[in-house]
């Protein structure tokens, strides 16, 4: 199963010999650096680039191109190497773009020698950068992993190499650019078409279109939050070869074609919109984004709305701060002379400064209102078009629900909004399969909604929220490919668990008592151990025949009551290692109840994504610094939609 990474996410590498594939749409320079335990590049001999493409265990392209294939043999790397950074840079020369913001988002994938894709990453959020570290392969406790980095550098190769500790960074960057400039920069041809007899006909090279920037406020926007990138194009599991299965072929005078016949070099199709009359805003259309399917386009559009809301709000807040600062400076300057404080001069200065402040804030507010109105109109057409995995429980799409045949790309777990427009809510989508478990906080978080409820009401609401999340996961997975287990030591969650227990979607009743807790945790821990050993040993087919290979969700209620030290250790192990082999935690707990464990449980809480059963402003993004209010996704009061959906899931499982 391919892991589609987001920035900062990592994934285990199942084998030592790999291929790094890069698709950028325009010619770029690809290279790699070797780093020690601290990530320091010890010298120029630890950098693979077009002028020196071969290092022990590493080989990169010799020139700039739109597509690259880098060969990596982790077993052949020197013992002192603990990190391998894959980097991209824009080549020198006139006519080409000078920043990655003018290109379509580069797509990088890690594959085996047979072409099977291990992990992929779409590098989004770049603007003025001319060099970027896209991936990092790193060794930890003897195990190699890949991490999506996406760290860009406006200062180019020199700044990037200097940041990795290379003393002669500027000299080496100049040598790399000279080596690239001495050879013709060319794009790799688009995939050739196959004829009926298995041969290939040559196509003219195609180039990806450049990405643009949406200046919504007329001022340079702040960096955009990119919680999750659009789904990259699907890759083929085979390697490119010639008609005879050997090296790529070329006709006399034609370009060499290194592309796989099923890998296209063009971006996903974009919907076409009718021309917009001058002075009018375009009418919003559902699916108005890039993607190979309607679901992918809607997913990209939702995150585009999130970015637009973050940008326009940040621009408004920045304008207000500027107006306040300017007014203070003007008042300080006008009133610094004691003579101006007497008479009408001081009053006039204050009135003038206030008038300028109000004018600036009013103009900024007008721009904000315009953008918010456009986003609200877009939300009004996108929300009804969402598929079940992206839709809220009150969406009519659930009335026509059918058990799906394949796993969707993401799942909606709530809504996000900002105080400037509380009624404009953006779906919070998490990629599937889940890379982190969920912690549903049943304690008093300090929000107004939480303070209005008693402790037992909060606990009941938290358990009902957990059941709603579990029901959505069961509903969006194909029948039999997702299993829910429940630990409820004291039975306090029985009323909230009624939709799961009454519909028959649980393979076993909720585990109660210390014995039940021990049995479930031991079983899931053993499952994680077996699958990990099978994957690391390349023996996935040798798992015990009775092992349930479906993804597992463990709902833990009323933690830490009924859990001993061994059970706590097992929970931490499942939270850390479970997601990589399909075992996920959903903790319903109040952190204060577990305060007796002290810092022992801190890694457990950090490993889980915290959500709340009531609205709470605990989510913050590091890109623009906004604090977003999270709204849980619950069915409407009195609705039977969850029970109806679970009944269909149970019937399909039978």
Short mmCIF file of N, CA and C in Angstrom, two decimals, residues 33-42 46 80-85 136-138 160-166:
data_model
loop_
_atom_site.label_atom_id
_atom_site.label_comp_id
_atom_site.label_asym_id
_atom_site.label_seq_id
_atom_site.Cartn_x
_atom_site.Cartn_y
_atom_site.Cartn_z
N UNK A 33 22.49 14.70 -0.88
CA UNK A 33 23.59 14.90 0.07
C UNK A 33 23.56 13.80 1.11
N UNK A 34 24.74 13.41 1.58
CA UNK A 34 24.87 12.43 2.64
C UNK A 34 25.16 13.17 3.94
N UNK A 35 24.56 12.73 5.02
CA UNK A 35 24.75 13.38 6.31
C UNK A 35 25.08 12.38 7.40
N UNK A 36 25.79 12.86 8.42
CA UNK A 36 26.11 12.00 9.55
C UNK A 36 24.94 11.99 10.54
N UNK A 37 25.19 11.57 11.77
CA UNK A 37 24.10 11.46 12.74
C UNK A 37 23.45 12.80 13.03
N UNK A 38 24.22 13.89 12.95
CA UNK A 38 23.66 15.23 13.17
C UNK A 38 23.13 15.85 11.89
N UNK A 39 23.20 15.14 10.78
CA UNK A 39 22.74 15.67 9.51
C UNK A 39 23.74 16.57 8.82
N UNK A 40 24.99 16.58 9.27
CA UNK A 40 26.02 17.44 8.70
C UNK A 40 26.66 16.79 7.48
N UNK A 41 26.80 17.58 6.41
CA UNK A 41 27.51 17.13 5.21
C UNK A 41 28.99 17.44 5.42
N UNK A 42 29.84 16.42 5.48
CA UNK A 42 31.22 16.61 5.90
C UNK A 42 32.11 17.22 4.83
N UNK A 46 30.58 14.32 -0.26
CA UNK A 46 29.33 13.75 0.23
C UNK A 46 28.11 14.33 -0.49
N UNK A 80 29.21 5.62 8.23
CA UNK A 80 29.07 6.92 8.90
C UNK A 80 27.90 7.73 8.38
N UNK A 81 27.24 7.26 7.32
CA UNK A 81 26.10 7.99 6.75
C UNK A 81 24.82 7.54 7.45
N UNK A 82 24.09 8.51 7.98
CA UNK A 82 22.82 8.22 8.64
C UNK A 82 21.65 8.91 7.97
N UNK A 83 21.93 9.84 7.05
CA UNK A 83 20.86 10.55 6.37
C UNK A 83 21.21 10.76 4.91
N UNK A 84 20.19 10.71 4.07
CA UNK A 84 20.33 11.03 2.64
C UNK A 84 19.24 12.03 2.30
N UNK A 85 19.63 13.24 1.93
CA UNK A 85 18.67 14.28 1.56
C UNK A 85 18.55 14.36 0.05
N UNK A 136 13.92 13.09 2.94
CA UNK A 136 15.06 12.70 3.75
C UNK A 136 14.92 11.21 4.06
N UNK A 137 15.93 10.44 3.68
CA UNK A 137 16.03 9.05 4.07
C UNK A 137 16.94 9.01 5.30
N UNK A 138 16.47 8.46 6.40
CA UNK A 138 17.27 8.48 7.62
C UNK A 138 17.20 7.13 8.31
N UNK A 160 21.12 26.26 0.76
CA UNK A 160 20.72 24.91 1.17
C UNK A 160 21.92 24.11 1.67
N UNK A 161 23.02 24.10 0.90
CA UNK A 161 24.20 23.34 1.30
C UNK A 161 24.82 23.92 2.57
N UNK A 162 24.81 25.24 2.69
CA UNK A 162 25.32 25.85 3.91
C UNK A 162 24.50 25.48 5.12
N UNK A 163 23.20 25.34 4.96
CA UNK A 163 22.33 24.96 6.07
C UNK A 163 22.61 23.54 6.53
N UNK A 164 23.18 22.71 5.66
CA UNK A 164 23.52 21.34 6.02
C UNK A 164 24.95 21.22 6.53
N UNK A 165 25.61 22.36 6.77
CA UNK A 165 26.91 22.34 7.41
C UNK A 165 28.10 22.25 6.49
N UNK A 166 27.89 22.38 5.17
CA UNK A 166 29.00 22.29 4.22
C UNK A 166 29.77 23.60 4.21
#
